[in-house]
Amino acid sequence: MMEREAVGRAFRERYGRAARIFRAPGRVNLIGEHTDYNGGFVLPMAIERETVVAAAPRADRTVRAYSAGLNEELSFDLDHPNPPRRGVWLEYVEGVARALESRGLKLSGADLLIDSDVPAGAGLSSSAALEISVGLALARVNGQEVDGVTLALAGQQAEHTYVGTLCGIMDQFVAALAKERHALLIDCRSLEAEPVPLDTTSAAFVVSDTRVKHELSSSEYNVRRAECARGVELLRERLPGITQLRDVSVADFQKHSGVLPDPILRRCRHIVTENERTLGAARALRAGDLAEMGRLMYESHYSLRDDYEVSSPELDVLVEIARGVPGVLGARMTGGGFGGSTVSLVRREALADFERALSEGYERETGRRPAILVSEAGAGAAEVMMSDE
Ligand code: GLA
């Protein structure tokens, strides 16, 4: 990964003119998994890994994009769409450009140079970082302002229509709107968010990448969405006022869950209880109650493993090893599941023991080494102001 300034210099060398620089971060979700597309609550933070885009407008309607990581240049014409769902990285770029235009922004062509240190396939939303940094760049170099929520919705629309993943709004929202030293409690129905201060003086959030990504993830993701929708249909016989699982309280669920067959019952139970846990986690963090936060993280993991069934053997191994280390307050899988990463809450004085136990234990059980990242909560998408330009 190049420094931000170096991305600007590389742009000048490649395209022969100056560029403006934009960035957007990857994310880790602390709790609130698979709740976003059920209208519920999530609590992610941005990590200190980012995608950087150097951009300058063109007189025509061509967008050229060069990926420094892949050493590959691809392009498209804003007036002649490529067919979607071809499985190339350009779809994130083209998808977000088209989504912005469909929302009324007028874009000219542009040259883009993109670099990133958000690991792909680790469940840290490298694709949202790409969509949001490129979306912001395209809007701004065309002299247009785009608010964070619109940018996030455009990124999600790109995933739905161009990439073909029916994701919720969490990843794009936090990439666009994250706040340094805070997690965001996002209400995925109203699209309002409250920053929750993270005091990491005594404990840190640690991301551990299994380095395994199972192929199941996107097909099973859509199956889970359909199971939740079916659960709402069935529960409406008893609870006619509901439109999403977000509307179902734990008490109502316990009373009426008898109408649900397995596995719909377990899928819905995860969502209903996860919403409660997420609100509880935000309260715990505000009160400085890290022990309670950790307890909720473990509960979330077991619910995702047993009821929602989106964990993997590797994720479970990482959580169980973490659990055995003194000073670890909580751990859980993070993101969509079927591979990717866990997030653990670890007392500072236990960090070295934690990293050693995790590396050795995981290698013993799986033959692989995990990638471990300790990150503070970073900021959301922004233009980077260059000191020398
Ligand atoms: C993926 C999706 C998000 C969210 C998570 C699960 O990261 O992109 O919208 O649904 O899975 O919480």
Coordinates of N, CA, C and O and ligand atoms in Angstrom, one line a residue, residues 27 32-34 36-37 167-171 221 335-336, ligand 1:
R27 N -14.3 -1.8 7.9 CA -15.0 -1.7 9.2 C -14.9 -3.1 9.9 O -14.7 -4.1 9.3
G32 N -24.4 -6.9 16.4 CA -25.6 -6.6 15.6 C -25.4 -7.2 14.2 O -25.2 -6.5 13.3
E33 N -25.4 -8.5 14.2 CA -25.1 -9.2 12.9 C -26.4 -9.8 12.2 O -27.2 -10.4 12.9
H34 N -26.5 -9.4 10.9 CA -27.6 -9.8 10.1 C -28.9 -9.1 10.5 O -30.0 -9.5 10.1
D36 N -29.2 -5.8 10.0 CA -29.5 -4.6 9.2 C -30.6 -4.8 8.1 O -31.4 -3.9 8.0
Y37 N -30.6 -5.9 7.5 CA -31.7 -6.1 6.4 C -33.0 -6.5 7.1 O -34.0 -6.8 6.4
C167 N -27.0 -7.1 0.0 CA -26.5 -6.8 1.4 C -27.4 -5.7 2.0 O -28.2 -5.1 1.4
G168 N -27.3 -5.6 3.3 CA -27.9 -4.5 4.1 C -27.1 -3.2 3.9 O -26.3 -3.1 3.0
I169 N -27.4 -2.3 4.8 CA -26.8 -0.9 4.7 C -25.6 -0.7 5.6 O -24.8 0.3 5.4
M170 N -25.3 -1.7 6.5 CA -24.3 -1.4 7.5 C -22.9 -1.0 7.0 O -22.4 0.0 7.4
D171 N -22.4 -1.8 6.0 CA -21.0 -1.6 5.7 C -20.8 -0.2 5.0 O -19.8 0.5 5.3
Y221 N -26.3 -16.3 2.4 CA -26.8 -15.0 2.8 C -28.2 -14.7 2.3 O -29.1 -14.3 3.1
G335 N -19.3 -9.7 10.8 CA -19.6 -9.6 9.3 C -20.6 -10.8 9.0 O -21.2 -11.4 9.8
G336 N -20.6 -11.1 7.7 CA -21.6 -12.0 7.1 C -21.4 -13.4 7.6 O -22.4 -14.2 7.7
Ligands
GLA1 C1 -22.5 -8.4 5.3 C2 -23.4 -7.4 4.7 C3 -24.0 -6.5 5.7 C4 -24.6 -7.3 6.9 C5 -23.6 -8.3 7.4 C6 -24.1 -9.2 8.5 O1 -21.3 -7.7 5.8 O2 -22.8 -6.6 3.7 O3 -25.0 -5.7 5.2 O4 -25.8 -7.9 6.6 O5 -23.1 -9.1 6.4 O6 -24.4 -8.5 9.6

